[in-house]
Coordinates of C-alpha atoms and ligand atoms in Angstrom, one line a residue:
M1 CA 44.2 2.0 1.9
S2 CA 47.1 4.3 1.3
R3 CA 49.5 5.2 4.2
Q4 CA 48.4 8.9 3.7
V5 CA 44.7 7.9 4.3
W6 CA 45.3 5.5 7.0
R7 CA 47.3 8.2 9.0
D8 CA 44.5 10.8 8.4
C9 CA 42.0 8.4 9.9
F10 CA 44.1 8.1 13.2
P11 CA 45.8 11.5 13.6
L12 CA 46.4 11.1 17.2
V13 CA 47.8 7.6 17.5
T14 CA 51.4 8.9 17.2
I15 CA 53.0 8.6 20.6
P16 CA 54.7 11.9 21.2
A17 CA 58.6 11.4 21.5
L18 CA 60.1 13.8 24.0
D19 CA 63.7 14.7 23.0
F20 CA 64.7 16.5 26.1
T21 CA 65.2 15.8 29.8
M22 CA 63.8 17.7 32.6
K23 CA 66.6 17.6 35.1
N24 CA 64.6 17.8 38.3
H25 CA 62.9 20.9 37.3
K26 CA 59.4 21.5 38.5
Y27 CA 56.4 22.8 36.4
I28 CA 53.0 24.4 37.5
F29 CA 50.6 25.0 34.7
V30 CA 48.0 27.3 35.3
I31 CA 44.7 26.9 33.3
G32 CA 41.5 29.0 33.3
G33 CA 38.1 27.5 33.5
V34 CA 34.5 28.8 33.2
M35 CA 35.3 32.3 31.7
S36 CA 38.1 34.8 30.9
G37 CA 39.0 37.9 32.9
V38 CA 39.0 36.3 36.3
G39 CA 42.6 37.1 37.3
K40 CA 44.6 34.1 35.9
G41 CA 47.5 36.3 35.3
I42 CA 47.6 37.8 38.8
A43 CA 47.0 34.2 40.2
T44 CA 50.1 33.1 38.3
S45 CA 52.1 36.1 39.4
S46 CA 51.0 35.3 43.0
I47 CA 52.0 31.7 42.7
G48 CA 55.4 32.7 41.7
A49 CA 55.9 35.3 44.2
L50 CA 55.0 32.8 46.9
L51 CA 57.4 30.2 45.7
Q52 CA 60.1 32.9 45.3
A53 CA 59.5 33.8 48.9
K54 CA 60.2 30.2 49.9
G55 CA 63.5 30.5 48.6
F56 CA 63.1 29.1 45.0
T57 CA 64.2 30.4 41.9
V58 CA 61.1 31.0 39.7
N59 CA 60.6 31.7 36.0
L60 CA 56.9 32.8 35.0
M61 CA 55.9 32.1 31.5
K62 CA 53.0 33.2 29.4
V63 CA 51.6 31.0 26.4
D64 CA 49.2 33.0 24.2
P65 CA 47.2 31.1 21.9
Y66 CA 46.8 33.6 19.2
L67 CA 48.5 33.4 15.7
N68 CA 50.3 36.7 15.9
V69 CA 54.1 36.1 16.2
D70 CA 54.3 38.6 19.0
A71 CA 52.1 41.2 20.5
G72 CA 53.7 44.2 18.9
T73 CA 51.5 44.8 16.0
M74 CA 48.2 44.5 17.9
N75 CA 46.2 47.5 18.8
P76 CA 46.1 48.5 22.4
T77 CA 42.3 48.9 22.5
E78 CA 42.1 45.5 21.2
H79 CA 44.6 43.7 23.3
G80 CA 45.7 46.0 26.1
E81 CA 49.3 47.3 26.6
V82 CA 52.1 45.8 24.7
F83 CA 54.8 45.1 27.2
V84 CA 58.4 45.1 26.3
L85 CA 61.2 42.9 27.8
D86 CA 64.9 43.8 28.2
S87 CA 65.4 41.6 25.1
G88 CA 63.1 43.8 23.1
L89 CA 60.4 41.2 22.8
E90 CA 57.0 42.7 22.6
T91 CA 54.7 40.7 24.8
D92 CA 51.3 40.4 26.5
Q93 CA 50.8 42.7 29.5
D94 CA 50.8 39.7 31.8
M95 CA 54.5 39.6 31.5
G96 CA 54.6 43.0 33.0
N97 CA 52.5 41.6 36.1
Y98 CA 54.9 38.7 36.2
E99 CA 58.0 41.0 36.4
R100 CA 56.3 43.2 38.9
F101 CA 55.5 40.4 41.3
L102 CA 58.8 38.7 40.9
N103 CA 60.7 42.0 40.9
R104 CA 63.0 40.7 38.3
D105 CA 63.5 40.6 34.6
L106 CA 62.1 37.8 32.5
A107 CA 63.6 36.5 29.2
S108 CA 62.3 36.1 25.7
D109 CA 62.2 32.4 26.2
D110 CA 59.4 33.0 29.1
Y111 CA 56.9 33.9 26.3
M112 CA 55.4 32.1 23.4
T113 CA 52.5 32.4 21.0
S114 CA 50.9 29.9 18.7
G115 CA 52.2 32.1 16.0
M116 CA 55.8 31.7 17.2
V117 CA 55.6 28.1 17.6
Y118 CA 53.8 27.4 14.2
K119 CA 56.3 29.8 12.4
H120 CA 59.1 27.7 13.8
V121 CA 57.7 24.4 12.9
I122 CA 56.9 25.4 9.3
D123 CA 60.3 27.3 8.8
K124 CA 61.9 24.0 10.0
E125 CA 59.7 21.8 7.7
R126 CA 60.6 24.0 4.7
A127 CA 64.4 23.5 5.7
L128 CA 63.9 19.7 5.8
G129 CA 64.3 19.8 9.5
Y130 CA 61.9 16.9 9.8
K131 CA 63.8 14.8 7.4
G132 CA 60.9 14.3 4.9
K133 CA 58.3 13.1 7.6
F134 CA 54.8 14.0 7.9
V135 CA 54.8 17.2 10.1
E136 CA 51.6 17.2 12.3
A137 CA 50.0 19.1 15.1
I138 CA 50.8 16.1 17.4
P139 CA 53.6 15.5 18.1
H140 CA 55.6 18.2 16.1
V141 CA 53.8 21.3 17.3
T142 CA 53.5 19.8 20.9
N143 CA 57.0 18.8 20.9
E144 CA 58.0 22.3 20.0
I145 CA 55.9 23.7 22.7
S146 CA 57.5 21.3 25.3
R147 CA 61.0 22.2 24.0
R148 CA 60.1 25.9 24.7
F149 CA 58.9 25.0 28.2
V150 CA 62.0 23.2 29.0
R151 CA 64.3 25.9 27.2
A152 CA 62.8 28.6 29.4
A153 CA 63.5 26.7 32.6
E154 CA 67.1 26.3 31.5
V155 CA 67.7 29.9 30.3
S156 CA 66.3 31.1 33.6
K157 CA 68.2 28.6 35.7
S158 CA 65.0 28.5 37.8
D159 CA 63.8 25.7 40.1
I160 CA 60.3 26.1 39.2
S161 CA 58.4 27.4 36.1
V162 CA 55.0 28.6 36.5
I163 CA 53.2 28.7 33.2
E164 CA 50.0 30.3 32.3
I165 CA 48.2 28.9 29.3
G166 CA 46.1 31.8 27.9
G167 CA 42.5 31.4 27.2
T168 CA 39.9 29.2 28.9
I169 CA 39.2 25.5 28.9
G170 CA 37.0 24.4 26.0
D171 CA 38.7 27.1 23.5
Y172 CA 39.9 25.3 20.6
Q173 CA 43.2 27.6 20.3
N174 CA 44.8 26.3 23.5
I175 CA 44.4 22.6 23.1
L176 CA 47.8 21.8 22.0
F177 CA 49.5 23.7 25.0
I178 CA 47.4 21.6 27.3
E179 CA 48.3 18.6 25.5
A180 CA 52.0 19.4 25.7
A181 CA 51.6 19.9 29.3
R182 CA 49.7 16.7 29.8
V183 CA 52.6 14.8 28.2
L184 CA 55.1 16.6 30.3
K185 CA 53.2 15.4 33.4
L186 CA 52.9 11.9 31.9
K187 CA 56.5 11.5 31.6
N188 CA 57.4 13.3 35.0
P189 CA 54.4 12.7 37.2
G190 CA 56.0 14.1 40.5
D191 CA 57.3 17.3 39.0
V192 CA 54.4 18.7 37.4
L193 CA 51.1 20.3 38.8
F194 CA 48.0 21.7 37.1
F195 CA 46.2 24.6 38.7
L196 CA 42.6 25.5 37.5
V197 CA 41.6 29.1 38.0
S198 CA 37.9 28.9 38.2
Y199 CA 35.0 31.3 38.8
L200 CA 32.1 30.5 41.3
P201 CA 29.2 33.1 40.6
V202 CA 26.7 34.2 43.1
P203 CA 23.8 34.9 40.9
G204 CA 21.7 37.9 42.2
T205 CA 18.4 36.1 42.2
I206 CA 19.6 33.2 44.3
G207 CA 22.2 34.8 46.6
E208 CA 24.1 31.6 46.7
M209 CA 27.5 30.6 45.4
K210 CA 27.2 28.1 42.6
T211 CA 29.8 25.3 42.2
R212 CA 28.4 23.8 38.9
P213 CA 30.4 25.7 36.4
T214 CA 33.6 24.8 38.1
Q215 CA 32.6 21.1 38.3
N216 CA 31.9 21.2 34.5
A217 CA 35.2 23.0 34.0
V218 CA 37.1 20.2 35.8
R219 CA 35.2 17.6 33.7
M220 CA 36.3 19.3 30.5
L221 CA 39.9 19.4 31.6
N222 CA 39.6 15.7 32.5
S223 CA 38.3 15.0 28.9
Y224 CA 41.8 16.3 27.8
G225 CA 43.4 13.8 30.2
V226 CA 44.2 16.2 32.8
Q227 CA 43.2 16.2 36.4
P228 CA 43.8 19.6 38.2
D229 CA 45.8 19.2 41.4
V230 CA 44.7 22.6 42.9
I231 CA 41.7 24.8 42.2
I232 CA 41.8 28.6 42.6
A233 CA 38.3 29.4 43.3
R234 CA 37.7 32.9 42.2
G235 CA 34.4 34.5 43.2
P236 CA 32.9 37.6 44.3
V237 CA 33.0 36.4 48.0
A238 CA 35.0 33.6 49.9
L239 CA 34.3 30.0 49.0
D240 CA 33.0 28.1 52.3
Q241 CA 34.1 24.7 53.6
K242 CA 30.8 23.1 52.5
R243 CA 31.2 24.0 49.0
K244 CA 35.0 23.2 48.9
E245 CA 34.0 19.7 50.1
K246 CA 31.4 19.6 47.4
I247 CA 33.6 20.4 44.5
G248 CA 36.4 18.3 46.0
F249 CA 34.1 15.3 46.1
S250 CA 32.5 15.7 42.7
C251 CA 36.0 16.4 41.2
S252 CA 38.2 14.1 43.0
I253 CA 40.3 16.9 44.6
P254 CA 41.1 17.1 48.4
A255 CA 39.0 19.9 49.7
N256 CA 42.1 21.5 51.2
Q257 CA 43.5 21.9 47.7
I258 CA 40.8 24.2 46.6
I259 CA 41.8 27.8 47.6
S260 CA 39.2 30.4 48.3
A261 CA 40.1 33.5 46.0
P262 CA 37.4 36.3 46.6
D263 CA 37.4 39.6 45.1
I264 CA 39.8 42.0 47.0
E265 CA 40.6 45.5 46.8
S266 CA 44.3 45.2 45.7
V267 CA 45.9 42.7 43.5
Y268 CA 48.9 43.0 45.9
D269 CA 46.9 41.3 48.5
V270 CA 46.3 38.1 46.4
P271 CA 49.6 36.3 47.4
L272 CA 48.8 36.9 51.1
N273 CA 45.3 35.9 50.5
F274 CA 46.4 32.5 48.9
E275 CA 48.4 31.9 52.1
K276 CA 45.4 32.1 54.2
D277 CA 44.5 28.7 52.6
G278 CA 48.1 27.5 53.0
L279 CA 48.9 27.5 49.3
S280 CA 52.7 27.5 49.6
Q281 CA 52.6 24.3 51.8
I282 CA 50.3 22.6 49.5
M283 CA 52.7 23.2 46.5
L284 CA 55.8 22.3 48.4
R285 CA 54.0 19.0 49.6
L286 CA 52.8 18.1 46.2
L287 CA 56.1 18.8 44.5
S288 CA 58.2 17.1 47.3
L289 CA 60.1 20.2 48.0
K290 CA 61.6 21.4 51.3
Q291 CA 61.5 25.1 52.2
S292 CA 65.0 26.7 52.2
S293 CA 66.0 28.4 55.5
R294 CA 64.7 31.8 54.8
K295 CA 62.2 32.8 57.7
D296 CA 59.5 35.0 56.2
G297 CA 60.3 35.8 52.6
L298 CA 57.1 37.7 52.2
L299 CA 58.3 40.4 54.7
T300 CA 59.0 43.0 52.3
W301 CA 55.9 42.2 50.3
K302 CA 54.0 42.8 53.5
K303 CA 55.8 46.0 54.1
F304 CA 54.8 47.1 50.6
V305 CA 51.1 46.1 51.2
H306 CA 51.2 48.1 54.4
S307 CA 52.5 51.1 52.7
V308 CA 49.4 50.8 50.3
R309 CA 47.1 51.0 53.4
S310 CA 48.9 53.7 55.2
A311 CA 49.1 56.2 52.4
K312 CA 47.4 59.4 53.6
K313 CA 48.0 62.2 51.2
T314 CA 46.4 62.0 47.6
A315 CA 48.3 62.2 44.2
H316 CA 45.8 63.4 41.8
I317 CA 47.3 62.6 38.4
A318 CA 45.8 63.1 34.8
I319 CA 46.8 60.8 32.2
V320 CA 46.2 62.3 28.8
G321 CA 45.9 59.4 26.2
K322 CA 43.9 57.9 23.3
Y323 CA 43.5 54.4 23.8
F324 CA 40.5 54.6 26.1
D325 CA 37.2 53.9 24.2
T326 CA 36.1 50.4 23.2
G327 CA 32.3 50.6 22.7
D328 CA 30.7 52.0 25.9
F329 CA 33.6 51.2 28.1
V330 CA 36.6 53.1 29.0
L331 CA 39.6 50.9 28.9
S332 CA 42.6 51.6 31.0
D333 CA 44.3 48.4 30.1
A334 CA 46.5 50.0 27.4
Y335 CA 48.3 51.9 30.1
I336 CA 48.6 49.3 32.9
S337 CA 52.3 49.6 33.4
V338 CA 52.1 53.5 33.7
I339 CA 49.1 53.0 36.1
E340 CA 51.1 50.7 38.2
A341 CA 54.3 52.8 38.1
V342 CA 52.4 55.8 39.3
K343 CA 50.9 53.7 42.2
Y344 CA 54.2 52.6 43.6
A345 CA 55.6 56.1 43.4
A346 CA 52.6 57.4 45.2
Y347 CA 52.8 54.8 48.0
T348 CA 56.7 55.6 48.3
V349 CA 55.9 59.2 49.0
G350 CA 52.8 58.1 51.3
A351 CA 50.1 59.1 48.9
I352 CA 46.9 57.5 47.5
P353 CA 47.1 57.7 43.8
K354 CA 43.9 59.0 42.1
L355 CA 44.0 58.8 38.4
A356 CA 41.9 60.8 35.9
W357 CA 41.7 59.6 32.4
L358 CA 41.4 62.4 29.9
N359 CA 40.8 61.8 26.2
A360 CA 43.4 63.9 24.2
K361 CA 40.6 64.2 21.5
D362 CA 38.4 66.3 23.9
F363 CA 41.1 69.0 24.1
E364 CA 41.5 68.9 20.5
N365 CA 38.0 69.7 19.7
G366 CA 37.5 72.0 22.6
S367 CA 34.9 69.9 24.5
T368 CA 37.3 70.0 27.4
S369 CA 39.2 73.1 28.2
V370 CA 42.7 73.0 29.3
E371 CA 41.7 75.2 32.3
E372 CA 40.5 71.8 33.7
L373 CA 44.0 70.7 34.1
K374 CA 44.4 73.1 37.0
Q375 CA 42.8 70.7 39.4
Y376 CA 45.6 68.0 38.9
D377 CA 48.8 67.6 40.9
G378 CA 50.4 66.3 37.7
I379 CA 49.9 65.2 34.1
I380 CA 51.4 62.4 32.1
V381 CA 51.2 62.0 28.4
P382 CA 52.0 58.4 27.7
G383 CA 53.4 56.4 24.7
G384 CA 51.4 56.4 21.5
F385 CA 51.4 56.3 17.7
G386 CA 49.6 58.2 14.9
E387 CA 47.8 61.4 14.7
T388 CA 44.7 61.0 16.7
G389 CA 44.5 63.5 19.5
I390 CA 47.8 65.0 18.8
E391 CA 46.9 68.6 18.7
G392 CA 45.0 68.0 22.0
K393 CA 48.2 66.5 23.7
L394 CA 50.1 69.5 22.5
K395 CA 47.6 72.0 24.1
V396 CA 47.9 70.0 27.3
I397 CA 51.7 70.0 27.3
Q398 CA 51.8 73.8 26.7
Y399 CA 49.3 74.4 29.4
A400 CA 51.4 72.3 31.8
R401 CA 54.6 74.0 31.0
E402 CA 53.4 77.6 31.1
N403 CA 51.4 76.9 34.4
K404 CA 54.2 75.0 36.0
I405 CA 52.1 71.9 36.6
P406 CA 54.3 68.8 36.9
Y407 CA 54.6 67.1 33.5
F408 CA 55.9 63.7 32.7
G409 CA 56.0 62.5 29.1
L410 CA 56.6 59.0 28.1
C411 CA 58.0 58.3 24.8
Y412 CA 55.4 60.0 22.5
G413 CA 54.8 62.4 25.6
M414 CA 58.5 63.4 25.3
Q415 CA 58.5 63.8 21.6
L416 CA 55.5 66.0 21.8
A417 CA 57.0 68.0 24.5
V418 CA 60.0 68.8 22.2
V419 CA 57.6 69.6 19.3
E420 CA 55.6 71.9 21.8
Y421 CA 58.8 73.5 22.9
A422 CA 59.9 74.2 19.3
R423 CA 56.6 75.7 18.2
N424 CA 55.9 78.0 21.3
V425 CA 59.5 78.7 22.7
L426 CA 61.5 78.5 19.6
G427 CA 58.9 80.0 17.4
L428 CA 59.1 77.3 14.8
K429 CA 55.4 77.6 14.2
D430 CA 54.9 74.4 12.1
A431 CA 57.4 72.2 13.9
N432 CA 56.2 68.5 14.0
T433 CA 57.1 65.0 14.2
T434 CA 57.4 63.5 10.7
E435 CA 55.1 60.6 12.0
I436 CA 52.3 63.3 11.8
N437 CA 53.3 65.6 9.0
P438 CA 56.4 64.1 6.7
K439 CA 56.4 67.6 5.1
T440 CA 56.9 69.7 8.0
P441 CA 59.4 72.5 7.6
H442 CA 60.8 71.8 10.9
P443 CA 60.9 68.0 11.7
V444 CA 62.2 68.3 15.1
I445 CA 61.2 64.7 15.7
D446 CA 62.2 62.6 12.8
I447 CA 62.2 58.9 11.8
M448 CA 65.5 57.0 12.7
P449 CA 67.5 56.2 9.6
E450 CA 67.4 52.4 10.0
Q451 CA 63.6 52.6 10.4
K452 CA 63.0 54.2 7.0
K453 CA 63.7 50.9 5.1
H454 CA 61.4 49.0 7.4
M455 CA 58.5 51.4 6.6
A456 CA 59.1 51.5 2.8
D457 CA 59.0 47.6 2.8
G458 CA 55.9 47.4 5.1
N459 CA 57.9 45.6 7.7
Y460 CA 56.1 46.4 10.9
G461 CA 56.7 43.4 13.1
A462 CA 59.4 43.6 15.7
T463 CA 61.2 46.3 13.8
M464 CA 61.1 49.3 16.1
R465 CA 63.9 50.3 18.3
L466 CA 63.1 47.8 21.0
G467 CA 64.2 46.8 24.4
A468 CA 67.0 47.9 26.8
Y469 CA 69.5 50.4 25.9
P470 CA 72.1 52.2 28.1
A471 CA 72.0 56.0 28.6
N472 CA 74.3 58.5 30.3
L473 CA 72.9 61.2 32.4
K474 CA 74.2 64.9 32.7
E475 CA 75.4 66.0 36.1
G476 CA 73.1 68.7 37.8
T477 CA 69.9 67.6 36.1
I478 CA 66.7 66.4 37.7
A479 CA 67.3 62.9 35.8
R480 CA 70.7 62.6 37.4
F481 CA 69.4 63.5 40.8
A482 CA 66.4 61.2 40.6
Y483 CA 68.4 58.1 39.4
G484 CA 71.2 58.9 41.9
K485 CA 73.7 57.3 39.3
P486 CA 75.3 58.6 35.9
K487 CA 74.5 55.4 33.7
I488 CA 71.2 53.8 33.3
S489 CA 69.6 51.2 31.1
E490 CA 65.9 51.6 30.0
R491 CA 63.4 49.9 27.7
H492 CA 62.5 51.5 24.3
R493 CA 59.8 51.0 21.7
H494 CA 59.8 53.7 19.0
R495 CA 60.6 54.6 15.5
Y496 CA 61.1 58.3 15.8
E497 CA 63.7 60.3 17.7
V498 CA 64.7 63.8 18.6
N499 CA 66.3 65.2 15.2
P500 CA 70.0 65.6 15.9
Q501 CA 70.0 68.8 13.7
Y502 CA 67.7 70.5 16.2
V503 CA 69.3 69.5 19.3
K504 CA 71.7 72.5 19.7
K505 CA 68.9 75.0 18.8
I506 CA 66.6 73.6 21.3
E507 CA 69.2 73.4 24.2
K508 CA 69.9 77.1 23.4
E509 CA 66.4 78.0 24.2
G510 CA 66.7 76.3 27.6
L511 CA 65.2 72.6 27.2
V512 CA 68.0 70.2 28.6
F513 CA 68.8 66.8 27.1
S514 CA 69.7 65.2 30.4
G515 CA 70.1 61.7 29.0
T516 CA 71.6 60.5 25.8
S517 CA 72.9 57.4 24.4
P518 CA 76.6 56.8 25.2
N519 CA 77.6 58.0 21.9
G520 CA 75.6 61.2 22.4
V521 CA 73.5 60.8 19.2
L522 CA 70.2 59.8 20.6
M523 CA 68.3 62.0 23.0
E524 CA 66.9 59.9 25.7
I525 CA 65.6 62.5 28.3
A526 CA 64.4 66.1 27.9
E527 CA 63.7 68.4 30.8
L528 CA 63.5 71.9 31.9
P529 CA 65.8 73.1 34.8
R530 CA 64.0 73.0 38.3
E531 CA 64.4 76.9 38.5
I532 CA 62.2 77.3 35.6
H533 CA 59.7 74.4 36.2
P534 CA 59.1 72.1 39.2
F535 CA 59.0 69.0 36.8
F536 CA 58.8 69.3 33.1
L537 CA 60.5 66.1 31.8
G538 CA 60.0 63.5 29.2
T539 CA 61.8 60.2 28.4
Q540 CA 62.4 58.7 24.9
F541 CA 62.2 55.2 26.8
H542 CA 59.4 53.7 28.7
P543 CA 60.4 54.0 32.3
E544 CA 57.0 52.4 33.3
F545 CA 58.4 48.9 32.0
K546 CA 61.0 48.7 34.8
A547 CA 58.7 50.0 37.7
R548 CA 58.0 47.5 40.5
P549 CA 56.2 47.4 43.9
L550 CA 59.5 46.6 45.6
S551 CA 61.6 48.8 43.5
P552 CA 59.5 51.9 42.3
H553 CA 60.9 53.8 39.4
P554 CA 63.1 56.8 40.5
L555 CA 61.7 59.1 37.8
F556 CA 58.1 58.3 38.7
V557 CA 58.9 58.8 42.4
E558 CA 60.4 62.3 41.7
F559 CA 57.4 63.2 39.5
V560 CA 54.9 62.2 42.1
K561 CA 56.7 63.7 45.0
V562 CA 56.9 67.0 43.1
A563 CA 53.3 66.7 42.2
V564 CA 52.1 66.0 45.7
E565 CA 54.3 68.9 47.1
G566 CA 52.2 70.7 44.8
S567 CA 54.3 74.0 44.5
H568 CA 52.3 75.0 41.5
K569 CA 49.2 75.2 43.4
A570 CA 50.7 77.1 46.2
T571 CA 51.6 80.0 43.9
E572 CA 48.2 80.4 42.3
Ligands
LIG601 N1 55.1 57.0 17.8 C1 56.5 57.2 18.3 C2 57.5 56.6 17.8 O1 57.3 55.6 17.1 C3 56.4 57.1 20.0 C4 56.2 55.7 20.3 C5 55.9 55.3 21.6 O2 55.3 56.2 22.4 N2 56.0 54.1 22.0 O3 58.7 57.0 17.9

């Protein structure tokens, strides 16, 4: 038998060699069982928030099993929102949840997809990086995965990494990630924990919570050589002691390491709910860690949760977008950061956010009249791409401007506000963005010069203007007032910009570019002065990516505050 054939018969016999050290770092791997969509991301975020509250530095990491090299080229109706980090990496929306719960920025190293890993391994092989050896899923791919686990910990200088492995047990796609985590634990048994986020259904016909799917999920995980240390038992109701013991007995897990996680109203209650079953203490005990001196690290979190409950007024905000319809369902996932940003702003001003989803296409084809917009306290046109619903969005913006309804445009929403202004105030009838009409006589929004080549080459992945860029704010403007400082940094994701040739003409007619790139070339914020409109403002960047429960975004706060004050309604 040739060596090649012999190896093919025993593809798994190679003992993985780990070429890195862990330096006392702790890892918690979060894996999903039974089914998807049960809140693994929020569980991971909450675990991170709890450990941080105990005084540890934590980095949260998302592992996505798909082959896309990043999330940037995926359609939001398929994938949900593409979240952007400071570094410019386009990621899964879970990274947004992590940053919101931790109240801090995460790094590119905190995210990986199978595509990234394979690409690295294959590029290395092509460059003779494996010195002529066979390159195989195990150990080369798993070693690359482990290297990334360790590098994320080093880059973030954290004490603990909490790593969410995307997908569900039994998926073919995530096996190598689980295998890499298994080996990490094998080499460092006291430093690595496995959490299983499971689901316990209560079938309507029986009315009893069933533990079997969870038992089966644990067995399947066992078949990978992994025993969970903790089970997060998601379900429609709380898990009782009897069933905890049943799962504990059949799965060899102490019943007190099974955490009841029933459905609750707000995701922000999840960390506090985990604490009811003593999760922090369980983690510290299993990882042999001692709590630092801080007394109640969750105090500010509790205050935030209290502000959610004590809100009295309502902020009725319409979001006019296009990434809503998937089959018979309306999907708000594509705008999750926008939704969360509105929520934090509303709680800050003591209001309950009530969001309405309006499809731009309905305004375009006339099935919804712009008059309907009167009932809302404020209107947001969020980011977007392409021509669907554009004329509808323009009608909405014109109505908001003319009727003094607070308007907040995010990226595309800012560009379209400029187009609307050019058409209806400057009288440039066919003004447009060249994204929609490359031949427009008035390209008030135009492709950035460096983007032209990417488009011509069909080079779409990670080529937009991405990530954090600084901007300067003009004195005496709403933006300058809201931020309370002259210099800001915000995250971007776009290919088009306000055409510099039109800036002066537009400003002459009253629209103010209150934020610009430090060299003054790129227009980052457009707004109407307060005397003309209570709040008509758009940002070229995405402020929603930096909005967090414990540090709400100043522009969202100002927008919602003005919306709730409702001067446009009083003057009717
Ligand atoms: N499509 C616009 C651009 O590429 C806006 C992008 C966005 O809203 N994120 O510039």
